[in-house]
Short mmCIF file of C-alpha atoms and ligand atoms in Angstrom, two decimals:
data_model
loop_
_atom_site.label_atom_id
_atom_site.label_comp_id
_atom_site.label_asym_id
_atom_site.label_seq_id
_atom_site.Cartn_x
_atom_site.Cartn_y
_atom_site.Cartn_z
CA MET A 1 0.01 -0.05 -0.06
CA ASP A 2 2.76 2.36 0.88
CA GLY A 3 5.12 4.03 -1.73
CA PRO A 4 4.47 6.26 -4.53
CA PRO A 5 2.26 5.38 -7.57
CA ALA A 6 3.73 3.69 -10.52
CA VAL A 7 3.98 6.25 -13.39
CA ILE A 8 3.22 4.40 -16.72
CA TRP A 9 3.48 6.70 -19.73
CA ARG A 10 2.82 6.79 -23.39
CA GLU A 11 5.47 4.42 -24.73
CA GLU A 12 5.02 1.85 -22.08
CA VAL A 13 1.24 1.93 -22.28
CA GLU A 14 1.75 1.43 -26.16
CA ARG A 15 3.85 -1.71 -25.45
CA LEU A 16 1.72 -3.23 -22.69
CA LEU A 17 -1.80 -2.82 -23.99
CA ARG A 18 -2.77 -5.25 -26.93
CA TYR A 19 -6.03 -5.59 -28.68
CA GLU A 20 -6.28 -9.16 -28.35
CA ASP A 21 -6.41 -8.88 -24.52
CA LEU A 22 -8.44 -5.53 -24.68
CA VAL A 23 -11.28 -6.42 -27.05
CA PRO A 24 -12.70 -9.42 -24.90
CA ARG A 25 -12.41 -7.55 -21.73
CA LEU A 26 -14.30 -4.50 -23.17
CA GLU A 27 -17.03 -6.78 -24.41
CA GLN A 28 -17.34 -8.23 -21.00
CA ALA A 29 -17.34 -4.72 -19.25
CA LEU A 30 -19.93 -3.34 -21.80
CA GLY A 31 -22.17 -6.56 -20.98
CA LEU A 32 -21.71 -6.02 -17.06
CA PHE A 33 -22.41 -2.22 -17.30
CA SER A 34 -25.77 -2.85 -19.17
CA ARG A 35 -26.74 -5.47 -16.60
CA ARG A 36 -26.59 -2.47 -14.18
CA ASP A 37 -25.36 -4.72 -11.32
CA ALA A 38 -23.95 -2.50 -8.68
CA ALA A 39 -21.46 -5.25 -7.49
CA ALA A 40 -20.10 -5.51 -11.01
CA VAL A 41 -20.01 -1.88 -12.28
CA LEU A 42 -20.73 1.34 -10.65
CA GLN A 43 -20.27 4.30 -13.11
CA PRO A 44 -22.17 7.51 -12.92
CA VAL A 45 -22.40 9.58 -15.84
CA ARG A 46 -19.18 11.72 -15.83
CA THR A 47 -18.93 15.19 -14.54
CA ALA A 48 -18.20 17.69 -17.30
CA VAL A 49 -16.81 21.14 -16.40
CA PRO A 50 -16.70 23.85 -19.25
CA LEU A 51 -13.60 25.51 -19.96
CA SER A 52 -15.24 28.22 -21.79
CA LYS A 53 -12.40 30.68 -21.94
CA HIS A 54 -10.34 27.96 -23.66
CA GLY A 55 -13.17 26.47 -25.86
CA GLY A 56 -12.91 23.09 -24.06
CA PHE A 57 -14.25 21.00 -21.41
CA PHE A 58 -12.80 18.94 -18.51
CA LEU A 59 -14.33 15.53 -17.76
CA LEU A 60 -14.22 13.48 -14.51
CA MET A 61 -14.77 9.77 -15.51
CA PRO A 62 -14.94 7.21 -12.11
CA ALA A 63 -15.74 3.82 -12.34
CA TYR A 64 -15.64 1.11 -9.73
CA MET A 65 -15.70 -2.77 -10.55
CA GLU A 66 -16.06 -4.23 -7.05
CA GLN A 67 -16.07 -7.81 -7.94
CA ASP A 68 -12.71 -7.26 -9.90
CA GLY A 69 -11.24 -4.79 -7.20
CA VAL A 70 -10.81 -2.07 -9.89
CA LEU A 71 -11.25 1.60 -9.00
CA CYS A 72 -10.33 4.05 -11.62
CA THR A 73 -10.82 7.43 -12.87
CA LYS A 74 -9.98 9.33 -15.86
CA LEU A 75 -9.29 12.96 -16.27
CA VAL A 76 -9.88 14.38 -19.66
CA CYS A 77 -9.46 17.78 -21.28
CA ALA A 78 -11.03 18.16 -24.61
CA TYR A 79 -10.98 21.05 -26.88
CA LYS A 80 -12.66 22.45 -30.02
CA ARG A 81 -9.31 23.45 -31.45
CA GLU A 82 -10.75 25.33 -34.48
CA ASP A 83 -7.12 25.92 -35.68
CA GLU A 84 -5.10 22.88 -36.64
CA SER A 85 -2.65 23.39 -33.68
CA SER A 86 0.03 20.61 -32.86
CA LEU A 87 -1.62 20.37 -29.36
CA PRO A 88 -3.74 17.37 -29.21
CA ALA A 89 -7.37 18.14 -28.98
CA THR A 90 -8.00 15.50 -26.24
CA GLN A 91 -5.39 15.12 -23.23
CA ALA A 92 -6.36 12.37 -20.76
CA THR A 93 -4.69 10.83 -17.65
CA VAL A 94 -5.70 7.61 -15.87
CA MET A 95 -5.34 6.83 -12.18
CA LEU A 96 -5.99 3.26 -10.84
CA LEU A 97 -6.61 3.23 -7.18
CA ASP A 98 -6.71 0.37 -4.38
CA PRO A 99 -10.40 0.20 -3.29
CA LEU A 100 -9.33 -1.28 0.09
CA TYR A 101 -7.00 1.40 0.99
CA GLY A 102 -7.65 4.25 -1.38
CA ASN A 103 -4.05 4.72 -2.44
CA VAL A 104 -3.10 5.39 -5.84
CA LYS A 105 -1.41 2.37 -7.51
CA ALA A 106 -0.61 4.05 -10.89
CA VAL A 107 -0.92 7.12 -12.79
CA MET A 108 -0.95 6.44 -16.51
CA ASP A 109 -1.07 8.04 -20.01
CA GLY A 110 -4.73 8.22 -20.98
CA GLU A 111 -4.34 9.16 -24.62
CA VAL A 112 -3.28 5.80 -25.88
CA ILE A 113 -5.85 3.92 -23.52
CA THR A 114 -8.62 6.35 -24.87
CA ALA A 115 -7.76 5.86 -28.53
CA MET A 116 -7.37 2.20 -28.27
CA ARG A 117 -10.47 1.55 -26.13
CA THR A 118 -12.61 3.96 -28.37
CA ALA A 119 -11.54 2.14 -31.56
CA ALA A 120 -12.20 -1.31 -29.98
CA VAL A 121 -15.44 -0.48 -28.95
CA SER A 122 -16.27 0.81 -32.33
CA ALA A 123 -15.05 -2.38 -33.82
CA ILE A 124 -17.17 -4.30 -31.40
CA SER A 125 -20.16 -2.45 -32.33
CA ALA A 126 -19.54 -3.20 -36.08
CA LYS A 127 -19.06 -6.90 -35.23
CA ALA A 128 -22.19 -7.05 -33.05
CA VAL A 129 -24.48 -5.37 -35.77
CA CYS A 130 -22.92 -5.23 -39.08
CA PRO A 131 -24.37 -7.64 -41.74
CA ALA A 132 -21.14 -9.05 -42.71
CA ALA A 133 -17.52 -8.24 -43.19
CA PRO A 134 -17.78 -4.41 -44.19
CA ASP A 135 -16.27 -2.52 -46.82
CA ALA A 136 -15.87 0.74 -44.99
CA GLY A 137 -15.17 4.46 -45.32
CA THR A 138 -13.31 5.87 -42.41
CA ALA A 139 -13.98 9.64 -41.96
CA PRO A 140 -11.02 11.66 -40.71
CA PRO A 141 -7.29 10.59 -40.37
CA GLN A 142 -7.57 10.38 -36.40
CA CYS A 143 -8.94 7.00 -37.01
CA ILE A 144 -5.36 5.33 -36.97
CA VAL A 145 -6.20 2.84 -34.43
CA VAL A 146 -9.73 2.21 -35.90
CA PHE A 147 -7.92 1.59 -39.31
CA ASN A 148 -5.53 -0.96 -37.58
CA LEU A 149 -8.29 -2.68 -35.84
CA PHE A 150 -10.93 -2.78 -38.30
CA ASN A 151 -8.51 -3.48 -41.17
CA VAL A 152 -7.03 -6.47 -39.32
CA ARG A 153 -10.32 -7.75 -38.13
CA LEU A 154 -13.11 -6.65 -40.59
CA LEU A 155 -12.35 -4.51 -43.53
CA LEU A 156 -11.42 -5.32 -47.18
CA GLN A 157 -11.31 -1.55 -48.28
CA VAL A 158 -10.75 1.70 -46.54
CA ARG A 159 -11.46 5.09 -47.73
CA VAL A 160 -10.65 8.15 -45.56
CA TRP A 161 -12.00 11.84 -45.55
CA SER A 162 -10.75 14.80 -43.30
CA HIS A 163 -11.69 18.35 -43.66
CA SER A 164 -7.82 18.72 -43.99
CA LYS A 165 -7.04 17.17 -47.30
CA GLU A 166 -3.32 17.09 -46.45
CA ARG A 167 -4.22 15.30 -43.06
CA ALA A 168 -6.21 12.82 -45.01
CA GLU A 169 -3.36 12.19 -47.56
CA SER A 170 -0.78 12.00 -45.02
CA PHE A 171 -2.62 9.51 -43.13
CA VAL A 172 -3.41 7.44 -46.10
CA ALA A 173 0.34 7.53 -47.10
CA SER A 174 1.28 6.29 -43.46
CA LEU A 175 -1.12 3.26 -44.12
CA GLY A 176 1.24 2.13 -47.19
CA GLY A 177 -1.45 2.29 -49.81
CA ALA A 178 -4.09 0.10 -47.63
CA ALA A 179 -6.51 3.08 -47.78
CA SER A 180 -7.44 5.91 -50.26
CA ALA A 181 -8.06 9.58 -49.47
CA CYS A 182 -11.47 11.13 -50.69
CA VAL A 183 -12.09 14.93 -51.25
CA LEU A 184 -15.59 14.48 -50.40
CA VAL A 185 -17.47 12.96 -47.51
CA GLU A 186 -19.89 11.43 -49.76
CA ALA A 187 -17.40 9.73 -51.89
CA ALA A 188 -15.79 8.34 -48.69
CA VAL A 189 -19.05 6.79 -47.49
CA SER A 190 -20.84 5.92 -50.64
CA GLY A 191 -21.69 2.27 -50.74
CA ALA A 192 -19.63 1.50 -47.40
CA ASP A 193 -20.85 -1.26 -45.30
CA ALA A 194 -19.37 0.59 -42.23
CA ILE A 195 -18.54 4.07 -41.57
CA VAL A 196 -16.73 5.73 -38.56
CA THR A 197 -17.03 9.31 -37.75
CA ALA A 198 -14.44 10.78 -35.37
CA THR A 199 -14.34 14.42 -35.86
CA ARG A 200 -14.46 17.57 -33.88
CA SER A 201 -17.38 18.70 -36.14
CA THR A 202 -20.28 20.32 -34.25
CA GLU A 203 -22.55 20.32 -37.21
CA PRO A 204 -23.96 17.32 -39.30
CA LEU A 205 -21.18 16.13 -41.78
CA LEU A 206 -22.72 12.60 -42.39
CA LEU A 207 -25.85 13.01 -44.30
CA GLY A 208 -28.46 10.14 -44.30
CA ARG A 209 -28.92 10.17 -47.95
CA TRP A 210 -25.36 9.14 -48.56
CA VAL A 211 -25.46 5.91 -46.36
CA LYS A 212 -26.36 2.71 -47.88
CA PRO A 213 -29.33 1.15 -46.31
CA GLY A 214 -28.09 -1.55 -44.02
CA ALA A 215 -24.87 0.29 -43.30
CA HIS A 216 -23.20 0.65 -39.77
CA VAL A 217 -22.19 4.01 -38.49
CA ALA A 218 -19.95 4.27 -35.40
CA ALA A 219 -20.34 7.73 -34.40
CA VAL A 220 -17.37 8.62 -32.04
CA GLY A 221 -17.30 12.51 -32.11
CA ALA A 222 -19.94 15.00 -31.14
CA CYS A 223 -19.94 14.12 -27.47
CA ARG A 224 -21.60 17.33 -26.34
CA PRO A 225 -25.31 18.17 -26.23
CA ASP A 226 -24.92 20.88 -28.72
CA TRP A 227 -22.43 18.97 -31.23
CA ARG A 228 -23.61 17.08 -34.09
CA GLU A 229 -21.87 14.92 -36.85
CA LEU A 230 -25.09 13.07 -38.17
CA ASP A 231 -28.10 14.61 -39.71
CA ASP A 232 -31.68 14.17 -38.58
CA ARG A 233 -32.35 11.97 -41.55
CA LEU A 234 -29.77 9.40 -40.73
CA MET A 235 -30.91 9.53 -37.03
CA GLU A 236 -34.42 8.90 -37.97
CA GLU A 237 -33.80 6.12 -40.48
CA ALA A 238 -31.37 4.26 -38.36
CA VAL A 239 -31.79 1.89 -35.40
CA VAL A 240 -29.79 3.77 -32.72
CA TYR A 241 -27.51 2.03 -30.27
CA ALA A 242 -25.53 3.68 -27.55
CA ASP A 243 -22.86 2.67 -25.15
CA SER A 244 -24.83 4.19 -22.41
CA ARG A 245 -28.48 5.37 -22.37
CA GLU A 246 -27.96 7.82 -19.60
CA ALA A 247 -24.83 9.37 -21.05
CA ALA A 248 -26.51 9.62 -24.48
CA MET A 249 -29.43 11.67 -23.00
CA VAL A 250 -27.04 14.10 -21.48
CA GLU A 251 -24.28 14.24 -23.92
CA SER A 252 -25.21 13.35 -27.45
CA GLY A 253 -26.34 16.03 -29.64
CA ASP A 254 -27.06 13.76 -32.41
CA ILE A 255 -29.53 11.95 -30.14
CA ILE A 256 -30.90 14.91 -28.14
CA LEU A 257 -31.44 17.44 -31.10
CA SER A 258 -32.78 14.79 -33.38
CA GLY A 259 -35.11 13.38 -30.93
CA ALA A 260 -34.06 9.83 -31.93
CA GLU A 261 -34.67 6.94 -29.55
CA VAL A 262 -31.85 4.90 -28.25
CA PHE A 263 -33.08 1.41 -29.13
CA ALA A 264 -30.57 -0.39 -26.95
CA GLU A 265 -27.13 -0.32 -25.33
CA LEU A 266 -24.24 -2.13 -27.13
CA GLY A 267 -23.86 -4.17 -23.81
CA GLU A 268 -27.42 -5.36 -24.19
CA VAL A 269 -26.84 -6.66 -27.48
CA LEU A 270 -23.66 -8.39 -26.28
CA ASN A 271 -25.75 -9.79 -23.36
CA GLY A 272 -28.42 -11.09 -25.85
CA THR A 273 -31.15 -9.22 -24.16
CA LYS A 274 -31.70 -6.81 -27.26
CA PRO A 275 -31.49 -7.76 -30.83
CA ALA A 276 -28.89 -6.71 -33.34
CA HIS A 277 -30.72 -5.43 -36.31
CA ARG A 278 -28.16 -6.51 -38.98
CA ASP A 279 -30.55 -6.00 -41.82
CA LYS A 280 -31.14 -2.31 -41.00
CA THR A 281 -29.10 0.89 -40.99
CA THR A 282 -27.74 1.13 -37.68
CA VAL A 283 -25.77 3.94 -35.60
CA PHE A 284 -23.66 3.23 -32.57
CA LYS A 285 -23.49 6.36 -30.75
CA SER A 286 -20.13 6.16 -28.82
CA LEU A 287 -19.59 8.65 -25.75
CA GLY A 288 -16.90 6.90 -23.97
CA LEU A 289 -17.24 5.18 -20.69
CA ALA A 290 -15.15 5.06 -17.56
CA VAL A 291 -15.59 1.36 -17.38
CA GLU A 292 -13.74 1.13 -20.59
CA ASP A 293 -10.85 3.01 -19.21
CA ALA A 294 -11.06 0.92 -15.93
CA VAL A 295 -10.44 -2.45 -17.77
CA SER A 296 -7.93 -0.98 -19.98
CA ALA A 297 -5.81 0.43 -17.06
CA LYS A 298 -6.18 -2.80 -15.38
CA LEU A 299 -4.72 -4.72 -18.29
CA VAL A 300 -1.76 -2.29 -18.44
CA PHE A 301 -1.05 -2.34 -14.64
CA ASP A 302 -1.17 -6.31 -14.70
CA GLN A 303 1.13 -6.28 -17.49
CA TRP A 304 3.52 -3.79 -15.94
CA GLU A 305 3.66 -5.69 -12.61
CA ASP A 306 4.51 -8.83 -14.34
CA ARG A 307 7.26 -7.33 -16.14
CA THR A 308 8.57 -5.37 -13.24
CA SER A 309 8.38 -8.23 -10.85
CA SER A 310 10.32 -10.62 -13.24
CA VAL A 311 13.19 -8.18 -13.66
N1 NAI B 401 -16.35 8.45 -28.12
C1 NAI B 401 -15.38 8.47 -27.50
O1 NAI B 401 -14.92 7.43 -26.61
C2 NAI B 401 -14.41 9.66 -27.67
C3 NAI B 401 -14.78 10.48 -28.47
N2 NAI B 401 -13.73 11.54 -28.66
C4 NAI B 401 -14.18 12.61 -29.53
O2 NAI B 401 -13.94 12.18 -31.03
C5 NAI B 401 -13.56 13.46 -31.59
C6 NAI B 401 -12.16 13.19 -32.35
O3 NAI B 401 -11.22 13.27 -31.19
P1 NAI B 401 -9.68 13.19 -31.39
O4 NAI B 401 -9.32 12.17 -32.46
O5 NAI B 401 -8.81 13.21 -30.29
O6 NAI B 401 -9.51 14.76 -32.18
P2 NAI B 401 -8.49 15.21 -33.05
O7 NAI B 401 -8.63 16.65 -33.07
O8 NAI B 401 -7.25 14.48 -32.87
O9 NAI B 401 -9.20 14.79 -34.59
C7 NAI B 401 -10.37 15.14 -34.98
C8 NAI B 401 -10.48 15.44 -36.44
O10 NAI B 401 -11.46 16.27 -36.77
C9 NAI B 401 -11.28 17.21 -37.71
N3 NAI B 401 -11.99 18.39 -37.64
C10 NAI B 401 -12.02 19.53 -36.83
N4 NAI B 401 -12.96 20.23 -37.05
C11 NAI B 401 -13.71 19.81 -38.02
C12 NAI B 401 -14.87 20.00 -38.54
N5 NAI B 401 -15.56 21.14 -38.45
N6 NAI B 401 -15.39 19.28 -39.48
C13 NAI B 401 -15.03 18.12 -39.74
N7 NAI B 401 -13.84 17.54 -39.25
C14 NAI B 401 -13.12 18.38 -38.37
C15 NAI B 401 -9.74 17.52 -37.52
O11 NAI B 401 -9.11 17.94 -38.60
C16 NAI B 401 -9.23 16.23 -37.04
O12 NAI B 401 -8.86 15.41 -38.21
C17 NAI B 401 -13.79 14.53 -30.69
O13 NAI B 401 -15.04 15.11 -30.87
C18 NAI B 401 -13.73 13.86 -29.26
O14 NAI B 401 -14.27 14.73 -28.45
C19 NAI B 401 -12.46 11.52 -28.32
C20 NAI B 401 -11.93 10.35 -27.43
C21 NAI B 401 -13.12 9.39 -27.10
O1 LIG B 402 -14.48 8.92 -23.30
C1 LIG B 402 -13.57 9.89 -23.54
O2 LIG B 402 -12.42 9.62 -22.93
C2 LIG B 402 -14.00 11.07 -24.14
N1 LIG B 402 -15.19 11.07 -24.78
C3 LIG B 402 -15.73 12.22 -25.34
C4 LIG B 402 -14.93 13.50 -25.20
C5 LIG B 402 -13.46 13.24 -25.05
C6 LIG B 402 -12.99 12.09 -24.23
#
């Protein structure tokens, strides 16, 4: 219990966190969360503190998994960043605590954890409700981890759009020709079986008339009640899933402003208590859950302990 917390930073988190460990743990955690069993997962809707002067917001994301002995919180600062500054738009730090004594066991980089668990949950949503191995269009170049995950597991063809043409082209170049850059969103998504939006857009940029009937959309951005990525037509025509109903009704502009109903949580589909409408157009509204960070941080810490103790 005594002694300072371990500090596990970016490079080490990247080395220790693996998708083959992460994906099954996230599927299990999402299912436990949707059971609303307090002994399994306690996760209030996160607290958001506006940083109005800086065009951002501060998120406090606690989660407690009593049965697994995991107590975790993530601190996030996310910014609109109208300029294309070099500063990341999302800065996150994860703290893992010992629930018995309350001491901090580890402080770790949250950016890698956030990027990997967000992409993994998007891929889990596609696996859960997509009709088949999709031929997808990925929106902006911030989907590096999404590309790696989808491309390895699901996708045969990837198209990328960004509102910065240069960023789209540099991202595609970094993938060694395994994707193509599109100048227009419509070209990137036309005919796609799976689409990921992960932008800082605050207005709809994916229109329902462009989306092939039966496609799956994993909407990662627009996590504020007045931000949008998807238009009303898409929200009306799709079966809408979310990671958390409560969070969606507080944070998702796409759901709140369109009046769309959340048909089910992804965890309910994984539990088998709600159907996957694979034959219909589906939207998975991803907001990001603290329990996703908790299981990610536990995986990192356990790997770190194993390696440290064996030295
Ligand atoms: N659902 C979840 O679990 C998570 C969601 N997010 C959200 O996902 C979004 C992307 O996050 P990051 O990749 O960290 O941000 P980022 O800033 O690294 O990338 C966002 C992309 O959006 C583009 N962009 C900026 N303004 C735009 C506009 N008006 N229209 C279209 N594209 C625009 C930027 O050029 C950039 O390519 C943010 O809205 C963030 O809040 C971030 C982390 C987790
Ligand atoms: O889950 C997260 O982490 C985030 N969700 C949306 C805003 C940025 C961080």
